[in-house]
């Protein structure tokens, strides 16, 4: 059911989104555990594809506007939308892996950034602040609140952590019977604005943060988004919903229970 263009899911539909979210969450956990120096990004894509298939799910990335992978693999100064291929990962690289899956027509979407071997402390800090911003964004969401409450919490978290760039050209989004739906969820802005946060709404929150300028450009492959100043970027994403009892992070294996508890926020899953 759509209200003013925003899809409101039934509890049963949210359960299907949880099933899709678990496929995505387990795929990312698998990729995190196997990614290593010497692997190509195409090998990661094959592992993800096999996993999605083994779970009886399908990929929402493959064929999306002609995209050729089931994951996006964005290395170092690549922010998002990198295409899996022949690039070989090396010690000291970071890779952002974005993955999605469909179960019974319902979508999940999440991303994580992983370091290959040792990386400089400032890169570790970049990854930590980006992931922290994601969780604090989700933790700021309340039934009856507004979408930009999330945006504001993401921005405030990054700003408080140091001199980072918040990419503004790409945003989080509504998700449900399609991967990308209204409303947009920007990673910056004043709180108390935008659509109301209601039961049955599902959102993908996805901060993209750089060590330098927030400006980006798209490579000649028409997909890969890189920072214009070549500074490195991190990208974390989860799909979540709000229930009567709190937030439920559909793409996190434990539903977000542990991270939300750390932030003193009630858990809304089961
Ligand atoms: Mg994604
Ligand atoms: Mg997304």
mmCIF file of N, CA, C and O in Angstrom, residues 69-163:
data_model
loop_
_atom_site.group_PDB
_atom_site.id
_atom_site.type_symbol
_atom_site.label_atom_id
_atom_site.label_comp_id
_atom_site.label_asym_id
_atom_site.label_seq_id
_atom_site.Cartn_x
_atom_site.Cartn_y
_atom_site.Cartn_z
ATOM 1 N N UNK A 69 27.131 -6.937 -11.972
ATOM 2 C CA UNK A 69 27.494 -7.695 -10.784
ATOM 3 C C UNK A 69 26.310 -7.896 -9.849
ATOM 4 O O UNK A 69 25.243 -7.297 -10.044
ATOM 5 N N UNK A 70 26.493 -8.746 -8.826
ATOM 6 C CA UNK A 70 25.500 -8.858 -7.747
ATOM 7 C C UNK A 70 25.915 -8.004 -6.549
ATOM 8 O O UNK A 70 25.164 -7.857 -5.595
ATOM 9 N N UNK A 71 27.168 -7.519 -6.598
ATOM 10 C CA UNK A 71 27.654 -6.578 -5.589
ATOM 11 C C UNK A 71 28.321 -5.402 -6.305
ATOM 12 O O UNK A 71 28.710 -5.508 -7.471
ATOM 13 N N UNK A 72 28.434 -4.275 -5.592
ATOM 14 C CA UNK A 72 29.311 -3.192 -6.024
ATOM 15 C C UNK A 72 30.588 -3.304 -5.209
ATOM 16 O O UNK A 72 30.538 -3.551 -3.995
ATOM 17 N N UNK A 73 31.730 -3.145 -5.873
ATOM 18 C CA UNK A 73 33.025 -3.231 -5.204
ATOM 19 C C UNK A 73 33.783 -1.934 -5.469
ATOM 20 O O UNK A 73 34.180 -1.668 -6.603
ATOM 21 N N UNK A 74 33.929 -1.123 -4.427
ATOM 22 C CA UNK A 74 34.505 0.220 -4.585
ATOM 23 C C UNK A 74 35.768 0.304 -3.726
ATOM 24 O O UNK A 74 35.693 0.204 -2.500
ATOM 25 N N UNK A 75 36.913 0.456 -4.388
ATOM 26 C CA UNK A 75 38.215 0.343 -3.726
ATOM 27 C C UNK A 75 38.839 1.725 -3.523
ATOM 28 O O UNK A 75 38.880 2.542 -4.456
ATOM 29 N N UNK A 76 39.293 1.979 -2.307
ATOM 30 C CA UNK A 76 40.090 3.167 -1.965
ATOM 31 C C UNK A 76 39.373 4.488 -2.282
ATOM 32 O O UNK A 76 38.470 4.871 -1.548
ATOM 33 N N UNK A 77 39.749 5.175 -3.372
ATOM 34 C CA UNK A 77 39.114 6.463 -3.687
ATOM 35 C C UNK A 77 37.787 6.276 -4.425
ATOM 36 O O UNK A 77 37.133 7.264 -4.762
ATOM 37 N N UNK A 78 37.410 5.036 -4.693
ATOM 38 C CA UNK A 78 36.087 4.767 -5.268
ATOM 39 C C UNK A 78 35.067 4.817 -4.128
ATOM 40 O O UNK A 78 35.277 4.203 -3.082
ATOM 41 N N UNK A 79 33.991 5.558 -4.333
ATOM 42 C CA UNK A 79 33.023 5.779 -3.250
ATOM 43 C C UNK A 79 31.942 4.707 -3.268
ATOM 44 O O UNK A 79 31.690 4.035 -2.261
ATOM 45 N N UNK A 80 31.282 4.586 -4.401
ATOM 46 C CA UNK A 80 30.203 3.605 -4.572
ATOM 47 C C UNK A 80 30.156 3.160 -6.041
ATOM 48 O O UNK A 80 30.775 3.785 -6.914
ATOM 49 N N UNK A 81 29.382 2.093 -6.283
ATOM 50 C CA UNK A 81 28.994 1.639 -7.629
ATOM 51 C C UNK A 81 30.146 1.073 -8.455
ATOM 52 O O UNK A 81 30.028 0.966 -9.678
ATOM 53 N N UNK A 82 31.268 0.703 -7.815
ATOM 54 C CA UNK A 82 32.343 0.038 -8.540
ATOM 55 C C UNK A 82 31.867 -1.305 -9.099
ATOM 56 O O UNK A 82 31.107 -2.030 -8.443
ATOM 57 N N UNK A 83 32.311 -1.611 -10.310
ATOM 58 C CA UNK A 83 31.881 -2.834 -10.993
ATOM 59 C C UNK A 83 32.895 -3.950 -10.721
ATOM 60 O O UNK A 83 34.095 -3.764 -10.971
ATOM 61 N N UNK A 84 32.430 -5.118 -10.240
ATOM 62 C CA UNK A 84 33.373 -6.229 -10.038
ATOM 63 C C UNK A 84 34.058 -6.594 -11.352
ATOM 64 O O UNK A 84 33.419 -6.625 -12.409
ATOM 65 N N UNK A 85 35.359 -6.880 -11.263
ATOM 66 C CA UNK A 85 36.116 -7.174 -12.488
ATOM 67 C C UNK A 85 37.493 -7.701 -12.155
ATOM 68 O O UNK A 85 37.689 -8.414 -11.173
ATOM 69 N N UNK A 86 38.460 -7.291 -12.972
ATOM 70 C CA UNK A 86 39.798 -7.887 -12.896
ATOM 71 C C UNK A 86 40.713 -7.230 -11.861
ATOM 72 O O UNK A 86 41.833 -7.685 -11.657
ATOM 73 N N UNK A 87 40.226 -6.178 -11.203
ATOM 74 C CA UNK A 87 41.095 -5.503 -10.230
ATOM 75 C C UNK A 87 41.498 -6.469 -9.116
ATOM 76 O O UNK A 87 40.647 -7.120 -8.506
ATOM 77 N N UNK A 88 42.792 -6.509 -8.830
ATOM 78 C CA UNK A 88 43.318 -7.377 -7.782
ATOM 79 C C UNK A 88 43.486 -6.555 -6.500
ATOM 80 O O UNK A 88 44.082 -5.476 -6.520
ATOM 81 N N UNK A 89 42.945 -7.076 -5.408
ATOM 82 C CA UNK A 89 43.045 -6.377 -4.119
ATOM 83 C C UNK A 89 44.433 -6.578 -3.538
ATOM 84 O O UNK A 89 45.015 -7.663 -3.646
ATOM 85 N N UNK A 90 44.950 -5.531 -2.916
ATOM 86 C CA UNK A 90 46.294 -5.567 -2.348
ATOM 87 C C UNK A 90 46.251 -5.169 -0.877
ATOM 88 O O UNK A 90 45.372 -4.397 -0.463
ATOM 89 N N UNK A 91 47.229 -5.664 -0.113
ATOM 90 C CA UNK A 91 47.363 -5.240 1.281
ATOM 91 C C UNK A 91 47.412 -3.726 1.343
ATOM 92 O O UNK A 91 48.123 -3.097 0.550
ATOM 93 N N UNK A 92 46.659 -3.173 2.281
ATOM 94 C CA UNK A 92 46.620 -1.730 2.420
ATOM 95 C C UNK A 92 45.451 -1.090 1.691
ATOM 96 O O UNK A 92 45.212 0.108 1.846
ATOM 97 N N UNK A 93 44.715 -1.875 0.877
ATOM 98 C CA UNK A 93 43.494 -1.366 0.236
ATOM 99 C C UNK A 93 42.325 -1.400 1.234
ATOM 100 O O UNK A 93 42.333 -2.190 2.181
ATOM 101 N N UNK A 94 41.310 -0.583 0.955
ATOM 102 C CA UNK A 94 39.996 -0.790 1.576
ATOM 103 C C UNK A 94 39.000 -1.000 0.438
ATOM 104 O O UNK A 94 39.143 -0.428 -0.653
ATOM 105 N N UNK A 95 38.006 -1.841 0.721
ATOM 106 C CA UNK A 95 36.983 -2.100 -0.280
ATOM 107 C C UNK A 95 35.594 -1.955 0.346
ATOM 108 O O UNK A 95 35.333 -2.529 1.405
ATOM 109 N N UNK A 96 34.775 -1.138 -0.285
ATOM 110 C CA UNK A 96 33.374 -1.040 0.112
ATOM 111 C C UNK A 96 32.587 -2.021 -0.739
ATOM 112 O O UNK A 96 32.684 -1.998 -1.971
ATOM 113 N N UNK A 97 31.850 -2.889 -0.058
ATOM 114 C CA UNK A 97 31.052 -3.909 -0.746
ATOM 115 C C UNK A 97 29.583 -3.625 -0.469
ATOM 116 O O UNK A 97 29.155 -3.576 0.688
ATOM 117 N N UNK A 98 28.825 -3.409 -1.525
ATOM 118 C CA UNK A 98 27.389 -3.127 -1.433
ATOM 119 C C UNK A 98 26.678 -4.335 -2.026
ATOM 120 O O UNK A 98 27.055 -4.811 -3.102
ATOM 121 N N UNK A 99 25.675 -4.846 -1.315
ATOM 122 C CA UNK A 99 25.012 -6.083 -1.746
ATOM 123 C C UNK A 99 23.510 -5.963 -1.547
ATOM 124 O O UNK A 99 23.059 -5.301 -0.600
ATOM 125 N N UNK A 100 22.759 -6.599 -2.423
ATOM 126 C CA UNK A 100 21.309 -6.626 -2.266
ATOM 127 C C UNK A 100 20.753 -7.979 -2.635
ATOM 128 O O UNK A 100 21.427 -8.780 -3.301
ATOM 129 N N UNK A 101 19.532 -8.270 -2.179
ATOM 130 C CA UNK A 101 18.877 -9.535 -2.525
ATOM 131 C C UNK A 101 17.363 -9.351 -2.465
ATOM 132 O O UNK A 101 16.859 -8.443 -1.794
ATOM 133 N N UNK A 102 16.678 -10.239 -3.187
ATOM 134 C CA UNK A 102 15.213 -10.244 -3.220
ATOM 135 C C UNK A 102 14.711 -11.602 -2.751
ATOM 136 O O UNK A 102 15.189 -12.639 -3.216
ATOM 137 N N UNK A 103 13.755 -11.589 -1.820
ATOM 138 C CA UNK A 103 13.051 -12.808 -1.396
ATOM 139 C C UNK A 103 11.561 -12.548 -1.517
ATOM 140 O O UNK A 103 11.046 -11.576 -0.931
ATOM 141 N N UNK A 104 10.876 -13.391 -2.246
ATOM 142 C CA UNK A 104 9.413 -13.254 -2.429
ATOM 143 C C UNK A 104 9.020 -11.859 -2.911
ATOM 144 O O UNK A 104 7.960 -11.344 -2.531
ATOM 145 N N UNK A 105 9.904 -11.242 -3.700
ATOM 146 C CA UNK A 105 9.588 -9.924 -4.249
ATOM 147 C C UNK A 105 9.957 -8.754 -3.346
ATOM 148 O O UNK A 105 9.741 -7.596 -3.718
ATOM 149 N N UNK A 106 10.539 -9.051 -2.167
ATOM 150 C CA UNK A 106 10.890 -7.992 -1.208
ATOM 151 C C UNK A 106 12.399 -7.851 -1.102
ATOM 152 O O UNK A 106 13.123 -8.845 -1.101
ATOM 153 N N UNK A 107 12.857 -6.607 -0.999
ATOM 154 C CA UNK A 107 14.275 -6.290 -1.186
ATOM 155 C C UNK A 107 15.017 -5.992 0.125
ATOM 156 O O UNK A 107 14.441 -5.422 1.052
ATOM 157 N N UNK A 108 16.309 -6.338 0.104
ATOM 158 C CA UNK A 108 17.243 -5.921 1.147
ATOM 159 C C UNK A 108 18.439 -5.264 0.477
ATOM 160 O O UNK A 108 18.759 -5.583 -0.674
ATOM 161 N N UNK A 109 19.121 -4.363 1.193
ATOM 162 C CA UNK A 109 20.232 -3.588 0.628
ATOM 163 C C UNK A 109 21.133 -3.171 1.783
ATOM 164 O O UNK A 109 20.645 -2.561 2.752
ATOM 165 N N UNK A 110 22.417 -3.517 1.710
ATOM 166 C CA UNK A 110 23.355 -3.139 2.772
ATOM 167 C C UNK A 110 24.763 -3.070 2.211
ATOM 168 O O UNK A 110 25.044 -3.641 1.151
ATOM 169 N N UNK A 111 25.628 -2.377 2.928
ATOM 170 C CA UNK A 111 27.017 -2.231 2.484
ATOM 171 C C UNK A 111 27.945 -2.152 3.690
ATOM 172 O O UNK A 111 27.529 -1.766 4.789
ATOM 173 N N UNK A 112 29.194 -2.535 3.448
ATOM 174 C CA UNK A 112 30.206 -2.460 4.497
ATOM 175 C C UNK A 112 31.554 -2.152 3.845
ATOM 176 O O UNK A 112 31.729 -2.371 2.650
ATOM 177 N N UNK A 113 32.471 -1.620 4.624
ATOM 178 C CA UNK A 113 33.822 -1.353 4.126
ATOM 179 C C UNK A 113 34.807 -2.214 4.911
ATOM 180 O O UNK A 113 34.706 -2.300 6.140
ATOM 181 N N UNK A 114 35.715 -2.844 4.197
ATOM 182 C CA UNK A 114 36.658 -3.776 4.812
ATOM 183 C C UNK A 114 38.085 -3.361 4.445
ATOM 184 O O UNK A 114 38.354 -2.993 3.300
ATOM 185 N N UNK A 115 38.987 -3.443 5.430
ATOM 186 C CA UNK A 115 40.412 -3.192 5.171
ATOM 187 C C UNK A 115 41.084 -4.502 4.809
ATOM 188 O O UNK A 115 40.811 -5.540 5.424
ATOM 189 N N UNK A 116 41.964 -4.467 3.797
ATOM 190 C CA UNK A 116 42.760 -5.640 3.421
ATOM 191 C C UNK A 116 44.126 -5.469 4.089
ATOM 192 O O UNK A 116 44.881 -4.581 3.710
ATOM 193 N N UNK A 117 44.397 -6.293 5.077
ATOM 194 C CA UNK A 117 45.664 -6.152 5.804
ATOM 195 C C UNK A 117 45.686 -4.857 6.605
ATOM 196 O O UNK A 117 44.663 -4.376 7.063
ATOM 197 N N UNK A 118 46.900 -4.318 6.745
ATOM 198 C CA UNK A 118 47.094 -3.113 7.554
ATOM 199 C C UNK A 118 46.778 -1.858 6.751
ATOM 200 O O UNK A 118 47.201 -1.744 5.597
ATOM 201 N N UNK A 119 46.035 -0.947 7.365
ATOM 202 C CA UNK A 119 45.812 0.360 6.736
ATOM 203 C C UNK A 119 46.179 1.442 7.747
ATOM 204 O O UNK A 119 46.226 1.184 8.950
ATOM 205 N N UNK A 120 46.490 2.658 7.281
ATOM 206 C CA UNK A 120 46.850 3.732 8.209
ATOM 207 C C UNK A 120 45.720 4.008 9.213
ATOM 208 O O UNK A 120 44.546 3.794 8.907
ATOM 209 N N UNK A 121 46.102 4.523 10.381
ATOM 210 C CA UNK A 121 45.126 4.817 11.433
ATOM 211 C C UNK A 121 44.015 5.742 10.942
ATOM 212 O O UNK A 121 42.859 5.603 11.335
ATOM 213 N N UNK A 122 44.359 6.692 10.081
ATOM 214 C CA UNK A 122 43.336 7.641 9.632
ATOM 215 C C UNK A 122 42.283 6.945 8.767
ATOM 216 O O UNK A 122 41.128 7.353 8.738
ATOM 217 N N UNK A 123 42.685 5.879 8.098
ATOM 218 C CA UNK A 123 41.731 5.118 7.282
ATOM 219 C C UNK A 123 40.825 4.280 8.186
ATOM 220 O O UNK A 123 39.604 4.202 7.974
ATOM 221 N N UNK A 124 41.427 3.676 9.213
ATOM 222 C CA UNK A 124 40.617 2.946 10.199
ATOM 223 C C UNK A 124 39.614 3.890 10.853
ATOM 224 O O UNK A 124 38.437 3.542 11.039
ATOM 225 N N UNK A 125 40.060 5.097 11.171
ATOM 226 C CA UNK A 125 39.168 6.081 11.799
ATOM 227 C C UNK A 125 38.040 6.474 10.844
ATOM 228 O O UNK A 125 36.881 6.628 11.260
ATOM 229 N N UNK A 126 38.355 6.620 9.558
ATOM 230 C CA UNK A 126 37.329 6.930 8.549
ATOM 231 C C UNK A 126 36.250 5.841 8.523
ATOM 232 O O UNK A 126 35.044 6.139 8.499
ATOM 233 N N UNK A 127 36.684 4.588 8.528
ATOM 234 C CA UNK A 127 35.727 3.481 8.503
ATOM 235 C C UNK A 127 34.869 3.497 9.760
ATOM 236 O O UNK A 127 33.648 3.337 9.697
ATOM 237 N N UNK A 128 35.509 3.727 10.910
ATOM 238 C CA UNK A 128 34.780 3.705 12.185
ATOM 239 C C UNK A 128 33.737 4.826 12.236
ATOM 240 O O UNK A 128 32.612 4.609 12.661
ATOM 241 N N UNK A 129 34.100 6.019 11.793
ATOM 242 C CA UNK A 129 33.157 7.139 11.889
ATOM 243 C C UNK A 129 31.988 6.940 10.918
ATOM 244 O O UNK A 129 30.846 7.301 11.223
ATOM 245 N N UNK A 130 32.269 6.341 9.771
ATOM 246 C CA UNK A 130 31.190 6.135 8.798
ATOM 247 C C UNK A 130 30.184 5.113 9.318
ATOM 248 O O UNK A 130 28.958 5.310 9.230
ATOM 249 N N UNK A 131 30.706 4.028 9.901
ATOM 250 C CA UNK A 131 29.807 3.016 10.463
ATOM 251 C C UNK A 131 29.050 3.570 11.665
ATOM 252 O O UNK A 131 27.847 3.321 11.840
ATOM 253 N N UNK A 132 29.747 4.344 12.485
ATOM 254 C CA UNK A 132 29.111 4.958 13.653
ATOM 255 C C UNK A 132 27.989 5.906 13.218
ATOM 256 O O UNK A 132 26.909 5.937 13.820
ATOM 257 N N UNK A 133 28.239 6.659 12.152
ATOM 258 C CA UNK A 133 27.218 7.589 11.644
ATOM 259 C C UNK A 133 25.977 6.831 11.171
ATOM 260 O O UNK A 133 24.834 7.269 11.397
ATOM 261 N N UNK A 134 26.199 5.694 10.530
ATOM 262 C CA UNK A 134 25.066 4.861 10.101
ATOM 263 C C UNK A 134 24.214 4.451 11.307
ATOM 264 O O UNK A 134 22.989 4.625 11.313
ATOM 265 N N UNK A 135 24.863 3.925 12.332
ATOM 266 C CA UNK A 135 24.113 3.433 13.487
ATOM 267 C C UNK A 135 23.451 4.560 14.271
ATOM 268 O O UNK A 135 22.329 4.419 14.755
ATOM 269 N N UNK A 136 24.145 5.681 14.376
ATOM 270 C CA UNK A 136 23.524 6.809 15.091
ATOM 271 C C UNK A 136 22.373 7.393 14.287
ATOM 272 O O UNK A 136 21.407 7.914 14.861
ATOM 273 N N UNK A 137 22.453 7.290 12.968
ATOM 274 C CA UNK A 137 21.326 7.699 12.132
ATOM 275 C C UNK A 137 20.113 6.830 12.390
ATOM 276 O O UNK A 137 18.995 7.334 12.621
ATOM 277 N N UNK A 138 20.323 5.526 12.395
ATOM 278 C CA UNK A 138 19.218 4.601 12.670
ATOM 279 C C UNK A 138 18.684 4.821 14.085
ATOM 280 O O UNK A 138 17.463 4.836 14.304
ATOM 281 N N UNK A 139 19.598 5.031 15.028
ATOM 282 C CA UNK A 139 19.193 5.205 16.428
ATOM 283 C C UNK A 139 18.391 6.479 16.635
ATOM 284 O O UNK A 139 17.651 6.607 17.624
ATOM 285 N N UNK A 140 18.497 7.422 15.723
ATOM 286 C CA UNK A 140 17.760 8.694 15.853
ATOM 287 C C UNK A 140 16.328 8.577 15.333
ATOM 288 O O UNK A 140 15.531 9.503 15.502
ATOM 289 N N UNK A 141 16.009 7.456 14.698
ATOM 290 C CA UNK A 141 14.672 7.277 14.110
ATOM 291 C C UNK A 141 13.673 6.829 15.169
ATOM 292 O O UNK A 141 13.939 5.912 15.937
ATOM 293 N N UNK A 142 12.542 7.517 15.213
ATOM 294 C CA UNK A 142 11.464 7.174 16.158
ATOM 295 C C UNK A 142 10.151 7.233 15.411
ATOM 296 O O UNK A 142 9.979 8.112 14.550
ATOM 297 N N UNK A 143 9.189 6.375 15.772
ATOM 298 C CA UNK A 143 7.844 6.506 15.214
ATOM 299 C C UNK A 143 7.330 7.901 15.538
ATOM 300 O O UNK A 143 7.430 8.356 16.686
ATOM 301 N N UNK A 144 6.814 8.584 14.536
ATOM 302 C CA UNK A 144 6.321 9.946 14.753
ATOM 303 C C UNK A 144 7.365 11.004 14.456
ATOM 304 O O UNK A 144 7.040 12.185 14.344
ATOM 305 N N UNK A 145 8.623 10.586 14.346
ATOM 306 C CA UNK A 145 9.693 11.515 13.967
ATOM 307 C C UNK A 145 9.688 11.738 12.455
ATOM 308 O O UNK A 145 8.733 11.367 11.762
ATOM 309 N N UNK A 146 10.749 12.360 11.965
ATOM 310 C CA UNK A 146 10.839 12.687 10.538
ATOM 311 C C UNK A 146 12.111 12.107 9.930
ATOM 312 O O UNK A 146 13.110 11.886 10.634
ATOM 313 N N UNK A 147 12.086 11.918 8.613
ATOM 314 C CA UNK A 147 13.227 11.316 7.916
ATOM 315 C C UNK A 147 14.522 12.084 8.183
ATOM 316 O O UNK A 147 15.582 11.498 8.387
ATOM 317 N N UNK A 148 14.438 13.412 8.215
ATOM 318 C CA UNK A 148 15.687 14.170 8.365
ATOM 319 C C UNK A 148 16.268 14.092 9.775
ATOM 320 O O UNK A 148 17.394 14.556 9.998
ATOM 321 N N UNK A 149 15.532 13.490 10.719
ATOM 322 C CA UNK A 149 16.143 13.221 12.032
ATOM 323 C C UNK A 149 17.328 12.275 11.850
ATOM 324 O O UNK A 149 18.352 12.392 12.545
ATOM 325 N N UNK A 150 17.167 11.333 10.915
ATOM 326 C CA UNK A 150 18.248 10.386 10.592
ATOM 327 C C UNK A 150 19.403 11.147 9.933
ATOM 328 O O UNK A 150 20.564 11.001 10.339
ATOM 329 N N UNK A 151 19.057 11.953 8.928
ATOM 330 C CA UNK A 151 20.059 12.724 8.186
ATOM 331 C C UNK A 151 20.910 13.566 9.133
ATOM 332 O O UNK A 151 22.149 13.611 9.028
ATOM 333 N N UNK A 152 20.221 14.244 10.043
ATOM 334 C CA UNK A 152 20.915 15.142 10.971
ATOM 335 C C UNK A 152 21.868 14.367 11.876
ATOM 336 O O UNK A 152 23.000 14.814 12.129
ATOM 337 N N UNK A 153 21.420 13.211 12.350
ATOM 338 C CA UNK A 153 22.271 12.415 13.244
ATOM 339 C C UNK A 153 23.507 11.908 12.499
ATOM 340 O O UNK A 153 24.604 11.869 13.065
ATOM 341 N N UNK A 154 23.350 11.530 11.236
ATOM 342 C CA UNK A 154 24.493 11.087 10.434
ATOM 343 C C UNK A 154 25.496 12.235 10.314
ATOM 344 O O UNK A 154 26.695 12.085 10.610
ATOM 345 N N UNK A 155 25.004 13.391 9.913
ATOM 346 C CA UNK A 155 25.886 14.541 9.707
ATOM 347 C C UNK A 155 26.565 14.965 11.006
ATOM 348 O O UNK A 155 27.781 15.221 11.034
ATOM 349 N N UNK A 156 25.796 15.019 12.084
ATOM 350 C CA UNK A 156 26.352 15.461 13.373
ATOM 351 C C UNK A 156 27.437 14.506 13.849
ATOM 352 O O UNK A 156 28.462 14.935 14.405
ATOM 353 N N UNK A 157 27.239 13.222 13.611
ATOM 354 C CA UNK A 157 28.237 12.229 14.034
ATOM 355 C C UNK A 157 29.544 12.423 13.272
ATOM 356 O O UNK A 157 30.629 12.415 13.867
ATOM 357 N N UNK A 158 29.442 12.626 11.964
ATOM 358 C CA UNK A 158 30.650 12.793 11.149
ATOM 359 C C UNK A 158 31.338 14.112 11.494
ATOM 360 O O UNK A 158 32.561 14.162 11.687
ATOM 361 N N UNK A 159 30.550 15.167 11.615
ATOM 362 C CA UNK A 159 31.123 16.488 11.919
ATOM 363 C C UNK A 159 31.849 16.491 13.257
ATOM 364 O O UNK A 159 32.900 17.125 13.398
ATOM 365 N N UNK A 160 31.269 15.787 14.233
ATOM 366 C CA UNK A 160 31.873 15.770 15.575
ATOM 367 C C UNK A 160 33.174 14.985 15.589
ATOM 368 O O UNK A 160 34.010 15.176 16.476
ATOM 369 N N UNK A 161 33.358 14.091 14.609
ATOM 370 C CA UNK A 161 34.515 13.188 14.625
ATOM 371 C C UNK A 161 35.769 13.813 14.012
ATOM 372 O O UNK A 161 36.875 13.316 14.218
ATOM 373 N N UNK A 162 35.606 14.859 13.235
ATOM 374 C CA UNK A 162 36.798 15.463 12.633
ATOM 375 C C UNK A 162 36.506 16.085 11.288
ATOM 376 O O UNK A 162 35.356 16.344 10.949
ATOM 377 N N UNK A 163 37.571 16.254 10.511
ATOM 378 C CA UNK A 163 37.471 16.964 9.238
ATOM 379 C C UNK A 163 37.266 15.966 8.101
ATOM 380 O O UNK A 163 38.200 15.597 7.408
#
